[in-house]
mmCIF file of C-alpha atoms in Angstrom:
data_model
loop_
_atom_site.group_PDB
_atom_site.id
_atom_site.type_symbol
_atom_site.label_atom_id
_atom_site.label_comp_id
_atom_site.label_asym_id
_atom_site.label_seq_id
_atom_site.Cartn_x
_atom_site.Cartn_y
_atom_site.Cartn_z
ATOM 1 C CA MET H 1 93.559 87.738 60.614
ATOM 2 C CA LYS H 2 91.575 89.801 63.100
ATOM 3 C CA ALA H 3 93.403 92.562 64.937
ATOM 4 C CA PHE H 4 92.795 95.785 66.827
ATOM 5 C CA GLN H 5 94.741 98.931 66.055
ATOM 6 C CA TYR H 6 94.663 102.536 67.166
ATOM 7 C CA GLU H 7 93.859 104.981 64.393
ATOM 8 C CA SER H 8 94.066 107.873 66.853
ATOM 9 C CA PHE H 9 94.522 108.351 70.599
ATOM 10 C CA SER H 10 91.505 107.574 72.864
ATOM 11 C CA LEU H 11 89.674 104.308 73.316
ATOM 12 C CA ASP H 12 87.260 105.405 70.586
ATOM 13 C CA GLY H 13 90.265 105.320 68.253
ATOM 14 C CA LEU H 14 90.816 101.582 68.817
ATOM 15 C CA LYS H 15 89.240 99.746 65.863
ATOM 16 C CA ARG H 16 88.773 96.085 64.855
ATOM 17 C CA VAL H 17 90.407 95.448 61.488
ATOM 18 C CA ASP H 18 91.311 92.582 59.167
ATOM 19 C CA LEU H 19 95.009 92.371 58.297
ATOM 20 C CA PRO H 20 97.145 89.966 56.246
ATOM 21 C CA GLU H 21 98.498 87.124 58.369
ATOM 22 C CA PRO H 22 102.278 87.627 58.764
ATOM 23 C CA GLN H 23 104.750 84.959 57.675
ATOM 24 C CA PRO H 24 107.932 84.215 59.670
ATOM 25 C CA GLY H 25 111.382 85.124 58.361
ATOM 26 C CA PRO H 26 114.316 82.675 58.568
ATOM 27 C CA GLN H 27 114.939 83.273 62.310
ATOM 28 C CA GLU H 28 111.336 83.984 63.285
ATOM 29 C CA VAL H 29 108.339 81.997 64.477
ATOM 30 C CA ALA H 30 104.661 82.664 63.822
ATOM 31 C CA LEU H 31 102.658 82.678 67.039
ATOM 32 C CA ARG H 32 98.892 82.249 67.199
ATOM 33 C CA PHE H 33 97.724 84.106 70.278
ATOM 34 C CA ARG H 34 95.268 82.489 72.651
ATOM 35 C CA ALA H 35 95.172 85.158 75.352
ATOM 36 C CA ALA H 36 96.439 88.605 76.330
ATOM 37 C CA SER H 37 96.391 90.737 79.463
ATOM 38 C CA LEU H 38 96.144 94.460 80.128
ATOM 39 C CA ASN H 39 98.530 96.804 81.921
ATOM 40 C CA TYR H 40 98.042 100.406 83.037
ATOM 41 C CA ARG H 41 100.574 101.300 80.343
ATOM 42 C CA ASP H 42 97.903 100.340 77.789
ATOM 43 C CA LEU H 43 95.558 103.009 79.147
ATOM 44 C CA LEU H 44 98.331 105.599 79.212
ATOM 45 C CA PHE H 45 98.994 104.852 75.546
ATOM 46 C CA ALA H 46 95.310 105.220 74.684
ATOM 47 C CA TRP H 47 95.219 108.583 76.441
ATOM 48 C CA GLY H 48 98.218 109.841 74.441
ATOM 49 C CA VAL H 49 100.372 110.114 77.573
ATOM 50 C CA TYR H 50 102.751 107.164 77.244
ATOM 51 C CA ASN H 51 104.101 107.794 73.755
ATOM 52 C CA PRO H 52 102.566 110.995 72.369
ATOM 53 C CA LYS H 53 104.705 110.745 69.211
ATOM 54 C CA ALA H 54 103.451 107.269 68.299
ATOM 55 C CA ARG H 55 102.647 106.670 64.635
ATOM 56 C CA PHE H 56 99.302 105.266 63.581
ATOM 57 C CA PRO H 57 98.004 102.721 62.955
ATOM 58 C CA ALA H 58 99.417 101.003 66.062
ATOM 59 C CA ILE H 59 98.550 97.531 67.378
ATOM 60 C CA PRO H 60 98.473 97.709 71.205
ATOM 61 C CA LEU H 61 99.155 95.426 74.209
ATOM 62 C CA SER H 62 102.469 93.932 75.267
ATOM 63 C CA ASP H 63 101.385 90.769 77.079
ATOM 64 C CA GLY H 64 100.260 87.708 75.148
ATOM 65 C CA ALA H 65 100.438 83.913 75.200
ATOM 66 C CA GLY H 66 99.936 81.438 72.406
ATOM 67 C CA GLU H 67 101.274 78.532 70.418
ATOM 68 C CA VAL H 68 103.848 78.352 67.655
ATOM 69 C CA VAL H 69 102.179 77.589 64.312
ATOM 70 C CA ALA H 70 105.133 77.990 61.919
ATOM 71 C CA VAL H 71 108.912 78.435 62.129
ATOM 72 C CA GLY H 72 111.495 79.969 59.819
ATOM 73 C CA SER H 73 114.131 77.917 58.039
ATOM 74 C CA GLU H 74 116.902 78.759 60.569
ATOM 75 C CA VAL H 75 114.894 78.405 63.796
ATOM 76 C CA THR H 76 116.281 75.911 66.333
ATOM 77 C CA ARG H 77 114.681 76.950 69.655
ATOM 78 C CA TRP H 78 111.024 76.213 68.858
ATOM 79 C CA LYS H 79 108.728 73.900 66.930
ATOM 80 C CA PRO H 80 105.035 74.080 65.997
ATOM 81 C CA GLY H 81 102.824 73.403 69.002
ATOM 82 C CA ASP H 82 105.179 74.945 71.576
ATOM 83 C CA ARG H 83 103.395 77.233 74.061
ATOM 84 C CA VAL H 84 105.238 80.541 74.441
ATOM 85 C CA CYS H 85 105.028 84.196 75.475
ATOM 86 C CA PRO H 86 106.839 87.040 73.702
ATOM 87 C CA ILE H 87 109.024 89.059 76.055
ATOM 88 C CA PHE H 88 108.052 92.688 76.735
ATOM 89 C CA THR H 89 111.300 94.243 75.445
ATOM 90 C CA GLN H 90 112.132 92.111 72.425
ATOM 91 C CA GLY H 91 115.808 93.097 72.337
ATOM 92 C CA TRP H 92 116.518 92.652 76.072
ATOM 93 C CA LEU H 93 117.648 89.068 76.455
ATOM 94 C CA GLU H 94 120.063 89.505 79.366
ATOM 95 C CA GLY H 95 122.421 91.974 81.012
ATOM 96 C CA PRO H 96 121.665 95.632 81.824
ATOM 97 C CA TYR H 97 119.033 97.740 80.105
ATOM 98 C CA ASN H 98 120.366 100.242 77.565
ATOM 99 C CA ALA H 99 119.326 102.607 74.782
ATOM 100 C CA ALA H 100 119.558 99.974 72.052
ATOM 101 C CA LYS H 101 117.166 97.690 73.917
ATOM 102 C CA ALA H 102 114.802 100.509 74.858
ATOM 103 C CA GLY H 103 113.318 100.862 71.377
ATOM 104 C CA THR H 104 112.162 97.246 71.144
ATOM 105 C CA THR H 105 109.063 97.137 73.364
ATOM 106 C CA LEU H 106 105.757 95.680 72.236
ATOM 107 C CA GLY H 107 102.450 97.459 71.932
ATOM 108 C CA ALA H 108 103.156 101.156 72.485
ATOM 109 C CA GLY H 109 104.510 102.402 69.209
ATOM 110 C CA ASP H 110 107.923 100.695 69.009
ATOM 111 C CA LEU H 111 106.840 97.268 67.739
ATOM 112 C CA PRO H 112 103.323 95.945 66.989
ATOM 113 C CA GLY H 113 101.615 94.546 70.066
ATOM 114 C CA VAL H 114 99.727 91.329 70.699
ATOM 115 C CA LEU H 115 96.122 92.430 70.108
ATOM 116 C CA ARG H 116 95.986 90.351 66.917
ATOM 117 C CA GLU H 117 95.426 86.715 66.117
ATOM 118 C CA VAL H 118 98.941 86.003 64.767
ATOM 119 C CA GLY H 119 102.321 87.679 65.235
ATOM 120 C CA THR H 120 105.883 86.909 64.134
ATOM 121 C CA PHE H 121 108.773 87.152 66.580
ATOM 122 C CA HIS H 122 112.503 86.431 66.579
ATOM 123 C CA GLU H 123 113.096 83.003 68.070
ATOM 124 C CA GLN H 124 115.282 84.495 70.830
ATOM 125 C CA SER H 125 112.514 86.842 72.035
ATOM 126 C CA LEU H 126 110.151 84.200 73.412
ATOM 127 C CA VAL H 127 109.926 82.178 76.623
ATOM 128 C CA ARG H 128 108.280 78.811 77.221
ATOM 129 C CA ILE H 129 105.025 78.830 79.182
ATOM 130 C CA PRO H 130 105.136 76.685 82.354
ATOM 131 C CA ASP H 131 103.149 73.498 81.743
ATOM 132 C CA TYR H 132 100.814 74.029 84.709
ATOM 133 C CA LEU H 133 99.547 77.426 83.497
ATOM 134 C CA SER H 134 96.717 78.083 81.062
ATOM 135 C CA PHE H 135 97.200 80.535 78.194
ATOM 136 C CA GLU H 136 95.109 83.065 80.140
ATOM 137 C CA GLU H 137 97.279 82.707 83.248
ATOM 138 C CA ALA H 138 100.521 82.855 81.252
ATOM 139 C CA ALA H 139 99.405 86.044 79.505
ATOM 140 C CA THR H 140 99.493 87.877 82.853
ATOM 141 C CA LEU H 141 103.261 87.389 83.276
ATOM 142 C CA PRO H 142 105.348 89.307 80.672
ATOM 143 C CA CYS H 143 105.009 92.823 82.114
ATOM 144 C CA ALA H 144 103.593 92.792 85.652
ATOM 145 C CA ALA H 145 105.184 89.624 87.027
ATOM 146 C CA VAL H 146 108.595 90.203 85.412
ATOM 147 C CA THR H 147 108.568 93.799 86.696
ATOM 148 C CA VAL H 148 107.990 92.606 90.256
ATOM 149 C CA TRP H 149 110.699 89.944 89.900
ATOM 150 C CA ASN H 150 113.135 92.629 88.755
ATOM 151 C CA SER H 151 112.126 94.957 91.604
ATOM 152 C CA LEU H 152 112.135 92.510 94.514
ATOM 153 C CA VAL H 153 114.600 89.803 93.470
ATOM 154 C CA VAL H 154 117.092 91.383 91.057
ATOM 155 C CA PHE H 155 117.237 94.930 92.431
ATOM 156 C CA GLY H 156 115.904 94.192 95.912
ATOM 157 C CA ASN H 157 117.787 90.941 96.613
ATOM 158 C CA LEU H 158 114.796 90.005 98.765
ATOM 159 C CA LYS H 159 115.495 87.746 101.740
ATOM 160 C CA ALA H 160 113.180 85.641 103.865
ATOM 161 C CA GLY H 161 112.010 87.545 106.918
ATOM 162 C CA GLU H 162 112.216 90.986 105.298
ATOM 163 C CA THR H 163 109.148 93.206 105.049
ATOM 164 C CA VAL H 164 107.571 94.332 101.757
ATOM 165 C CA LEU H 165 105.017 97.127 101.314
ATOM 166 C CA THR H 166 102.575 96.857 98.401
ATOM 167 C CA LEU H 167 100.228 99.636 97.254
ATOM 168 C CA GLY H 168 96.745 98.840 95.963
ATOM 169 C CA THR H 169 95.469 95.642 94.361
ATOM 170 C CA GLY H 170 96.261 95.943 90.653
ATOM 171 C CA GLY H 171 98.232 93.360 88.699
ATOM 172 C CA VAL H 172 101.706 94.470 89.811
ATOM 173 C CA SER H 173 100.756 94.776 93.481
ATOM 174 C CA ILE H 174 99.094 91.354 93.634
ATOM 175 C CA PHE H 175 102.142 89.733 92.002
ATOM 176 C CA ALA H 176 104.315 91.632 94.509
ATOM 177 C CA LEU H 177 102.344 90.078 97.362
ATOM 178 C CA GLN H 178 102.534 86.590 95.861
ATOM 179 C CA LEU H 179 106.233 86.697 94.993
ATOM 180 C CA ALA H 180 107.155 88.265 98.334
ATOM 181 C CA LYS H 181 105.344 85.476 100.185
ATOM 182 C CA LEU H 182 107.041 82.912 97.908
ATOM 183 C CA HIS H 183 110.363 84.260 99.224
ATOM 184 C CA GLY H 184 109.282 84.103 102.860
ATOM 185 C CA ALA H 185 108.754 87.834 103.355
ATOM 186 C CA ARG H 186 106.310 89.665 105.595
ATOM 187 C CA VAL H 187 103.875 91.748 103.508
ATOM 188 C CA ILE H 188 101.968 94.910 104.384
ATOM 189 C CA SER H 189 99.301 95.713 101.766
ATOM 190 C CA THR H 190 97.206 98.833 101.250
ATOM 191 C CA SER H 191 93.861 99.444 99.522
ATOM 192 C CA SER H 192 90.913 101.822 99.742
ATOM 193 C CA SER H 193 88.531 98.845 99.971
ATOM 194 C CA ASP H 194 88.029 96.663 103.038
ATOM 195 C CA ALA H 195 86.654 93.924 100.782
ATOM 196 C CA LYS H 196 89.855 93.931 98.725
ATOM 197 C CA LEU H 197 91.957 93.944 101.900
ATOM 198 C CA GLU H 198 90.121 90.823 103.007
ATOM 199 C CA ARG H 199 91.085 89.213 99.687
ATOM 200 C CA VAL H 200 94.769 90.136 100.020
ATOM 201 C CA ARG H 201 94.805 88.664 103.520
ATOM 202 C CA ALA H 202 93.464 85.440 101.997
ATOM 203 C CA LEU H 203 96.427 85.554 99.575
ATOM 204 C CA GLY H 204 98.863 85.841 102.488
ATOM 205 C CA ALA H 205 99.182 89.533 103.384
ATOM 206 C CA ASP H 206 100.328 89.754 106.995
ATOM 207 C CA GLU H 207 99.057 93.280 107.678
ATOM 208 C CA THR H 208 96.635 95.531 105.787
ATOM 209 C CA ILE H 209 95.915 99.254 105.774
ATOM 210 C CA ASN H 210 92.872 101.031 104.336
ATOM 211 C CA TYR H 211 94.376 104.271 103.033
ATOM 212 C CA LYS H 212 90.990 106.005 103.029
ATOM 213 C CA THR H 213 90.498 105.205 106.711
ATOM 214 C CA HIS H 214 94.173 106.075 107.329
ATOM 215 C CA PRO H 215 95.143 108.889 104.906
ATOM 216 C CA ALA H 216 98.522 109.111 106.660
ATOM 217 C CA TRP H 217 99.106 105.444 105.904
ATOM 218 C CA GLU H 218 102.877 105.832 106.177
ATOM 219 C CA LYS H 219 102.389 106.333 109.923
ATOM 220 C CA GLU H 220 100.497 103.041 110.074
ATOM 221 C CA VAL H 221 103.375 101.340 108.259
ATOM 222 C CA LEU H 222 105.811 102.705 110.821
ATOM 223 C CA ARG H 223 103.541 101.599 113.668
ATOM 224 C CA LEU H 224 103.383 98.074 112.226
ATOM 225 C CA THR H 225 107.181 97.959 111.983
ATOM 226 C CA ASN H 226 107.875 99.363 115.459
ATOM 227 C CA GLY H 227 109.018 102.669 113.981
ATOM 228 C CA VAL H 228 111.694 101.069 111.787
ATOM 229 C CA GLY H 229 110.000 101.000 108.359
ATOM 230 C CA VAL H 230 109.875 98.348 105.663
ATOM 231 C CA ASP H 231 112.804 96.807 103.804
ATOM 232 C CA HIS H 232 111.168 97.086 100.363
ATOM 233 C CA VAL H 233 108.453 99.198 98.741
ATOM 234 C CA VAL H 234 106.897 98.218 95.422
ATOM 235 C CA GLU H 235 105.951 101.773 94.432
ATOM 236 C CA VAL H 236 103.177 101.912 91.810
ATOM 237 C CA GLY H 237 101.618 105.278 92.639
ATOM 238 C CA GLY H 238 104.313 107.632 91.408
ATOM 239 C CA ALA H 239 104.238 111.296 92.357
ATOM 240 C CA GLY H 240 101.113 110.912 94.495
ATOM 241 C CA THR H 241 102.580 108.262 96.809
ATOM 242 C CA ILE H 242 106.364 108.392 96.533
ATOM 243 C CA GLY H 243 106.735 110.741 99.507
ATOM 244 C CA LYS H 244 104.764 108.406 101.757
ATOM 245 C CA SER H 245 106.709 105.415 100.430
ATOM 246 C CA ILE H 246 109.973 107.139 101.343
ATOM 247 C CA SER H 247 108.610 107.776 104.835
ATOM 248 C CA SER H 248 107.567 104.115 105.078
ATOM 249 C CA ALA H 249 110.988 102.708 104.189
ATOM 250 C CA ARG H 250 113.642 101.865 106.735
ATOM 251 C CA ILE H 251 117.118 103.361 106.720
ATOM 252 C CA ALA H 252 118.958 101.807 103.727
ATOM 253 C CA GLY H 253 115.672 100.416 102.432
ATOM 254 C CA LYS H 254 114.899 99.840 98.754
ATOM 255 C CA ILE H 255 112.097 101.352 96.684
ATOM 256 C CA GLY H 256 111.320 99.969 93.240
ATOM 257 C CA VAL H 257 109.595 102.744 91.281
ATOM 258 C CA ILE H 258 107.209 101.096 88.833
ATOM 259 C CA GLY H 259 103.993 103.036 88.320
ATOM 260 C CA VAL H 260 102.475 106.464 87.814
ATOM 261 C CA LEU H 261 98.928 105.899 89.052
ATOM 262 C CA ALA H 262 98.604 108.879 91.409
ATOM 263 C CA GLN H 263 99.169 112.598 90.905
ATOM 264 C CA GLY H 264 101.144 114.592 93.448
ATOM 265 C CA GLU H 265 103.896 117.030 94.299
ATOM 266 C CA GLY H 266 107.659 116.629 94.155
ATOM 267 C CA VAL H 267 109.838 114.842 96.666
ATOM 268 C CA ASN H 268 112.354 116.454 99.010
ATOM 269 C CA PRO H 269 115.644 114.630 98.245
ATOM 270 C CA MET H 270 116.820 115.332 101.802
ATOM 271 C CA PHE H 271 114.792 112.320 102.988
ATOM 272 C CA LEU H 272 116.549 110.065 100.481
ATOM 273 C CA LEU H 273 119.899 111.340 101.687
ATOM 274 C CA MET H 274 119.174 111.065 105.401
ATOM 275 C CA LYS H 275 117.834 107.523 105.053
ATOM 276 C CA THR H 276 120.439 106.452 102.453
ATOM 277 C CA LEU H 277 117.584 104.939 100.452
ATOM 278 C CA ALA H 278 118.039 103.090 97.163
ATOM 279 C CA LEU H 279 115.420 104.393 94.725
ATOM 280 C CA GLN H 280 115.417 102.418 91.467
ATOM 281 C CA GLY H 281 113.288 102.868 88.363
ATOM 282 C CA ILE H 282 112.082 99.441 87.196
ATOM 283 C CA PHE H 283 111.160 99.005 83.529
ATOM 284 C CA VAL H 284 109.998 95.383 83.309
ATOM 285 C CA GLY H 285 113.008 93.093 82.702
ATOM 286 C CA SER H 286 114.977 90.779 80.433
ATOM 287 C CA ARG H 287 114.267 87.343 78.969
ATOM 288 C CA GLU H 288 116.663 85.905 81.540
ATOM 289 C CA MET H 289 114.603 87.419 84.377
ATOM 290 C CA PHE H 290 111.399 86.025 82.825
ATOM 291 C CA GLU H 291 112.951 82.543 82.689
ATOM 292 C CA HIS H 292 114.069 82.757 86.328
ATOM 293 C CA LEU H 293 110.585 83.931 87.324
ATOM 294 C CA ASN H 294 109.020 80.979 85.503
ATOM 295 C CA ALA H 295 111.333 78.537 87.263
ATOM 296 C CA ALA H 296 110.388 79.948 90.665
ATOM 297 C CA ILE H 297 106.626 80.026 90.122
ATOM 298 C CA THR H 298 106.701 76.519 88.655
ATOM 299 C CA THR H 299 108.400 75.179 91.777
ATOM 300 C CA ALA H 300 105.777 76.894 93.941
ATOM 301 C CA GLN H 301 102.902 76.212 91.487
ATOM 302 C CA LEU H 302 101.981 79.888 91.940
ATOM 303 C CA LYS H 303 98.716 80.840 90.210
ATOM 304 C CA PRO H 304 98.250 84.373 88.851
ATOM 305 C CA VAL H 305 95.139 86.189 90.077
ATOM 306 C CA ILE H 306 92.741 87.038 87.243
ATOM 307 C CA ASP H 307 90.103 89.664 87.934
ATOM 308 C CA ARG H 308 87.960 89.143 84.848
ATOM 309 C CA THR H 309 88.236 87.588 81.385
ATOM 310 C CA PHE H 310 86.877 89.300 78.269
ATOM 311 C CA ALA H 311 86.544 88.004 74.713
ATOM 312 C CA PHE H 312 88.954 89.232 72.035
ATOM 313 C CA ASP H 313 86.258 91.402 70.465
ATOM 314 C CA GLU H 314 85.634 93.042 73.861
ATOM 315 C CA ALA H 315 89.083 94.678 74.005
ATOM 316 C CA VAL H 316 87.675 98.194 74.356
ATOM 317 C CA GLU H 317 85.278 97.070 77.104
ATOM 318 C CA ALA H 318 88.198 95.452 78.928
ATOM 319 C CA LEU H 319 90.182 98.704 78.810
ATOM 320 C CA ARG H 320 87.167 100.637 80.085
ATOM 321 C CA HIS H 321 86.914 98.144 82.956
ATOM 322 C CA MET H 322 90.542 98.904 83.807
ATOM 323 C CA GLU H 323 89.720 102.618 83.686
ATOM 324 C CA THR H 324 87.272 102.174 86.571
ATOM 325 C CA GLY H 325 90.086 100.976 88.872
ATOM 326 C CA SER H 326 87.773 98.357 90.362
ATOM 327 C CA HIS H 327 89.838 95.344 89.318
ATOM 328 C CA PHE H 328 91.718 92.991 91.635
ATOM 329 C CA GLY H 329 94.678 91.381 89.881
ATOM 330 C CA LYS H 330 94.910 91.060 86.104
ATOM 331 C CA ILE H 331 92.374 91.707 83.345
ATOM 332 C CA VAL H 332 92.608 89.118 80.560
ATOM 333 C CA LEU H 333 91.411 88.732 76.982
ATOM 334 C CA LYS H 334 90.682 85.218 75.687
ATOM 335 C CA TYR H 335 91.066 84.846 71.925
#
């Protein structure tokens, strides 16, 4: 089978190779991938930042969708022809995250990723693809969409009428807008591009802020909320934006910390204390969360936003496109 694997850190270290096609064990299925999607984590891995102790060769990417082509002798959940996605953390089926589950993630040095034609997975570590989604659309869900579900619904307990702040227009932030609107929330979205802000308004954003025009965008957030602040922040910037996100949140608001896109200084914990904020690190989610997400988006017939689709052999070009930061929504590979 065709696959890509890192032989060293850097995108130049990602090479196309031919590998033996894996065969499923008794409780495993063989999955032929039809599509994959990229996450910022994939760039961090390439740069040697995400898992600097990773062993090579390493097959990257966590998010894939495909069809079952063979099943082990003890498999009962799946049959050939079923359309499925592997879950991001293969050992996290339900319940709280813990150390045992932490070492079972795909595509960054723990377990081989999905940038290959065929993979084998334990039958419990897959979810069914909603019938109305294509393989390309389904491949956008395992990391970004499940992360947002965990942040807004599981941690955030999002209610209709509450206000959600999203930062930028990458995959996580666009899913945050879509899922917040699905729950009846008011959404304030930021971007450095007026053209992208026009697109998020078309997706349902109630208010938009250009953070280049308004560098102190947290003041704009407060103005738009009559000085109160937002109920929820989907924080993807990290150190470079967390201070402004804290300023943007209301007293007893909730901030889901997801990304590390922006560089910056530390945060004064006094503001967390004075506002009694809940600041929660969000590391994707469980199979149970993925299944609940799928049920919700199926009811709403929610369609993921795909920025651009590349061919399997264009994996490096797709990652370089992500490096530019020009994308809106998810970047997909079609096998």
